[in-house]
Structures are given as C-alpha cells and as structure tokens.
Amino acid sequence: MDPHIRFTSTRLADGRELVYVDDSEPYVSGAATRRLDDPRPLRDRFAPVPGPDGMTVPVVGPQMRRDPLTGDWIPMATHRMDRTFLPAADACPLCPAKPGAAYSDGEIPDTDYDVAVFENRFPALLQVPGHEAGGDGTTLVDDEPLWQARPAAGRCEVVVFSSDHDASFADLSPRRARTIVDTWAQRTQALSALPGVEQVFCFENRGREIGVTLPHPHGQIYALPYVTPRTQAMLGQAAAHRERTGRSLLRDVLDAERRAGTRVVLESTHWTAYVPAAARWPVEVHLAPHRDVPDLPALDDDERDDLAVTYLELLRRLDRFFVDPVSGASIPLPYIAGWHQAVVGPGRDLGRLHLQVFSVLRAPGKLKYLAGVESGMAAWISDTTPERIAARLQELGSQEVGSGGARPREAGA
Ligand SMILES: [Zn+2]
C-alpha cells in the first residue's frame, strides 16, 4: 500500500462499510484514528422489516430483468429498505459531523476527514447475505423462459472527495487528487473480488443540471453483476478489430488521435486527452494513458501522479469552456466523468483504461435534451463538431497561467 495514504475500514450503524482514506497527519501515520463508531439509531440494514400486516418480512435485494429484445439487464431498485431516518431537507449527509452536536444523520461520523467511501444507503445494486445461493440465482418472470430475472447483486458506493461542502474536484490539490486516484484503484480491486461482479465503474456526476441533488463534491462507484450495454458494444468492436488486425482497438485509436493531432487538447508524460473523432456530446473529452493498462489498479506511481495533475488541468479547462455572455464569468460545467476499465471476466484482455468526460450543456443556459431519434433509437446526432470542441479546449490551454502540466513554453524560458 502507498505510504502516503492510509485506509481505515469500519461499519456504520446499519452495517454498511465506511472507509476513511487519509493523506494528512496525524492520521496517515496512524498516530491518530478517525471516529470508528456511528452514534445513529439505525437498524441493521438486513434485519427483517415490518410488512403491511404488521408481520416482519425478510429484506429482499433489488432484482434485475433481462430485456429479451436487446439482451440488456435492467435493475429494478424497488426493494424494501428502512427509510425511517431520512436526513432533514437542509442537512448535507456528506458533511463531517459538527463537534458536540446532538444526533444528526450525516453519513460520516468524524468531525473531519480527507476522503471517505461508504456503501450507498439506497443502492440500485445490493448483495443480500443468503440470496446468492443456487447457481447464478436466475428465475423466470411469470414462468416464461423469455423473461429472465436475477438478483441485482452488486454494490454501490459513494466517494466523498473533500470535507469542504463548497469545493469541487477541480479545486482540489494534486495531492488530494492523487489520493482519490488511489481510492478508485483500491476500490476497483476490492469490488472486482466480490462474487459475481463483472465490471467496476467509477464516475462523478457534477451539476444540478444533470440531476445531482447533493452539491457536496462526491462521486460514485458501481460494482455491476453484468457487463453494461456500452461496454458490450465496445467489446464487440474491439474483438472484431483484433480479429481483423491482431491489434488493440483502444491502443490504435489513441495512436491515431496523437498522429492526427487535430483533436488532442492536452499531452503530459504519461497521458493524452483528446476529443474523439466521432464525439456525440456537446462537450466530450477522453483521457488515456500512453502505456497499455487494463484498469486503474494497474497504473504505476508515476502514472498516478501525472494523472492527478493532468486531470485537474483538464477539469479546470472544462470549467472555463462556456462563458456567461452578460457577465463574462466562466460557467462551471455540469459533467459526467466515467472510467472505462477492463471487465473482470471474459473480454478482459480487450479492455484498456480510459476516462470519458462529457457534458449535456451545449451553450450557456442551454441543455441538450435527447431528441426522439436519440431516446427511441439510440441514434445520436451531434450539435457541434469534435474539431470545434477541441479548438476551444486548445485555446483555453494556451491562455493558461500557473499550475503545471502541459502548457506552452514561455518566451525566453
Ligand atoms: Zn456537505
């Protein structure tokens, strides 16, 4: 384990796991330990719950069903959970506890933390003890063989990037960003080892415009018990490309983008960011390592340090992408940043790590809503061109002053 961070795992009052990830003293050396108990009067999350007739019934995990027309699995997060203690509307459950305050419903019991990870309280995917029995747990809906159902037995975690409610990822120091990279890597490793997990997806949803209800800086990790439709499609393309050429598709795409250069927006020692040649979102950038690695755990020390700096620079540019036409102020970009990692099982050799960042904002105050042909047919139509997106991000790079990473050399330097 990296000596510059320390992972401390404990359990919340309802049995969910909480992991403190510390990079500051006196915690990182072990001279002090974060608060490990959770004072909230929460019931065990797997304890039987009262049914409508007053009798208790066992907790049932979420189910997922397979769409026979597309082969896609659709989780249905309607399982029984104890929602007795919902947080007050004005309380942020991700903020640290207030020193000396009475009971509150914060998810992190300590009065401060660096980075924290915990299991989502109302998860779409959940492994319920005792429910994994019997093969892969496949059952039939209405006894029809066309309609397969399985427990949606995965795991959903929340990663809190900072104890500062008003911060955003782009504001963090390179050191804290590195801590988060290590956290993603450690969680990917831990979650990939859970029974039945086929894919681990680390992502951040930022901005009210895309339905984020908690402004506190955080991301999520889904450990999925199936391979997602997008990954399935990408694996199919990668397999066909290997069959045809003997090479890695993602490697070839990165090489081609670097050769063409037109859409490359940032290049560091170990990473290149580019707008893909067939980008579909109004703003979209991919960030890929120069070395072939399957996932975040496979990154070495230098690549992680470089990633922390490079990713911060990319986010800072994205936050200046749109400017308010009246005030001239930059508009913090609502974005989704998601890590594509190799799957756990068959097809793992076809995967290659990369980050996809995209936004639904197409102009100040204007969101891209999915058109009928996009929602109905998954047939995408771009409102801009990848070259235009890249030109804007390149322009922002050349204006840059201050923090490190790839930027033009100053005259006479
Ligand atoms: Zn908060």
PDB file of N, CA and C and ligand atoms in Angstrom, residues 91-96 113 160 162-166 214-217, ligand 1:
ATOM      1  N   ALA A  91     -30.053  19.350   5.680  1.00  0.00           N
ATOM      2  CA  ALA A  91     -28.801  18.770   6.172  1.00  0.00           C
ATOM      3  C   ALA A  91     -28.076  18.081   5.029  1.00  0.00           C
ATOM      4  N   CYS A  92     -26.765  18.262   4.971  1.00  0.00           N
ATOM      5  CA  CYS A  92     -25.977  17.553   3.962  1.00  0.00           C
ATOM      6  C   CYS A  92     -25.428  16.285   4.594  1.00  0.00           C
ATOM      7  N   PRO A  93     -25.807  15.109   4.104  1.00  0.00           N
ATOM      8  CA  PRO A  93     -25.335  13.858   4.718  1.00  0.00           C
ATOM      9  C   PRO A  93     -23.855  13.565   4.454  1.00  0.00           C
ATOM     10  N   LEU A  94     -23.209  14.357   3.605  1.00  0.00           N
ATOM     11  CA  LEU A  94     -21.796  14.110   3.307  1.00  0.00           C
ATOM     12  C   LEU A  94     -20.857  15.029   4.091  1.00  0.00           C
ATOM     13  N   CYS A  95     -21.417  16.054   4.730  1.00  0.00           N
ATOM     14  CA  CYS A  95     -20.579  16.951   5.526  1.00  0.00           C
ATOM     15  C   CYS A  95     -20.115  16.218   6.787  1.00  0.00           C
ATOM     16  N   PRO A  96     -18.935  16.587   7.314  1.00  0.00           N
ATOM     17  CA  PRO A  96     -18.496  15.969   8.559  1.00  0.00           C
ATOM     18  C   PRO A  96     -19.450  16.331   9.702  1.00  0.00           C
ATOM     19  N   TYR A 113     -12.479  14.755   7.739  1.00  0.00           N
ATOM     20  CA  TYR A 113     -11.911  13.620   7.000  1.00  0.00           C
ATOM     21  C   TYR A 113     -11.216  14.165   5.777  1.00  0.00           C
ATOM     22  N   VAL A 160     -16.539  10.446  -1.214  1.00  0.00           N
ATOM     23  CA  VAL A 160     -16.605  11.870  -0.903  1.00  0.00           C
ATOM     24  C   VAL A 160     -15.205  12.440  -1.084  1.00  0.00           C
ATOM     25  N   SER A 162     -13.966  15.519  -0.564  1.00  0.00           N
ATOM     26  CA  SER A 162     -13.456  16.560   0.328  1.00  0.00           C
ATOM     27  C   SER A 162     -14.474  16.781   1.434  1.00  0.00           C
ATOM     28  N   SER A 163     -14.000  17.244   2.600  1.00  0.00           N
ATOM     29  CA  SER A 163     -14.943  17.580   3.667  1.00  0.00           C
ATOM     30  C   SER A 163     -15.523  18.978   3.458  1.00  0.00           C
ATOM     31  N   ASP A 164     -15.006  19.697   2.482  1.00  0.00           N
ATOM     32  CA  ASP A 164     -15.476  21.056   2.188  1.00  0.00           C
ATOM     33  C   ASP A 164     -16.706  20.997   1.281  1.00  0.00           C
ATOM     34  N   HIS A 165     -17.843  21.376   1.828  1.00  0.00           N
ATOM     35  CA  HIS A 165     -19.127  21.287   1.135  1.00  0.00           C
ATOM     36  C   HIS A 165     -19.127  22.050  -0.197  1.00  0.00           C
ATOM     37  N   ASP A 166     -18.391  23.159  -0.245  1.00  0.00           N
ATOM     38  CA  ASP A 166     -18.459  24.040  -1.413  1.00  0.00           C
ATOM     39  C   ASP A 166     -17.332  23.825  -2.422  1.00  0.00           C
ATOM     40  N   LEU A 214     -27.078  16.506  -4.365  1.00  0.00           N
ATOM     41  CA  LEU A 214     -26.141  16.928  -3.330  1.00  0.00           C
ATOM     42  C   LEU A 214     -24.980  17.680  -3.966  1.00  0.00           C
ATOM     43  N   PRO A 215     -24.846  18.972  -3.658  1.00  0.00           N
ATOM     44  CA  PRO A 215     -23.729  19.716  -4.264  1.00  0.00           C
ATOM     45  C   PRO A 215     -22.374  19.355  -3.675  1.00  0.00           C
ATOM     46  N   HIS A 216     -22.364  18.731  -2.491  1.00  0.00           N
ATOM     47  CA  HIS A 216     -21.105  18.338  -1.845  1.00  0.00           C
ATOM     48  C   HIS A 216     -20.277  17.483  -2.819  1.00  0.00           C
ATOM     49  N   PRO A 217     -18.967  17.798  -3.011  1.00  0.00           N
ATOM     50  CA  PRO A 217     -18.188  17.091  -4.035  1.00  0.00           C
ATOM     51  C   PRO A 217     -18.065  15.584  -3.756  1.00  0.00           C
TER      52      PRO A 217
HETATM   53 ZN    ZN B   1     -21.860  18.841   2.587  1.00  0.00          ZN
END
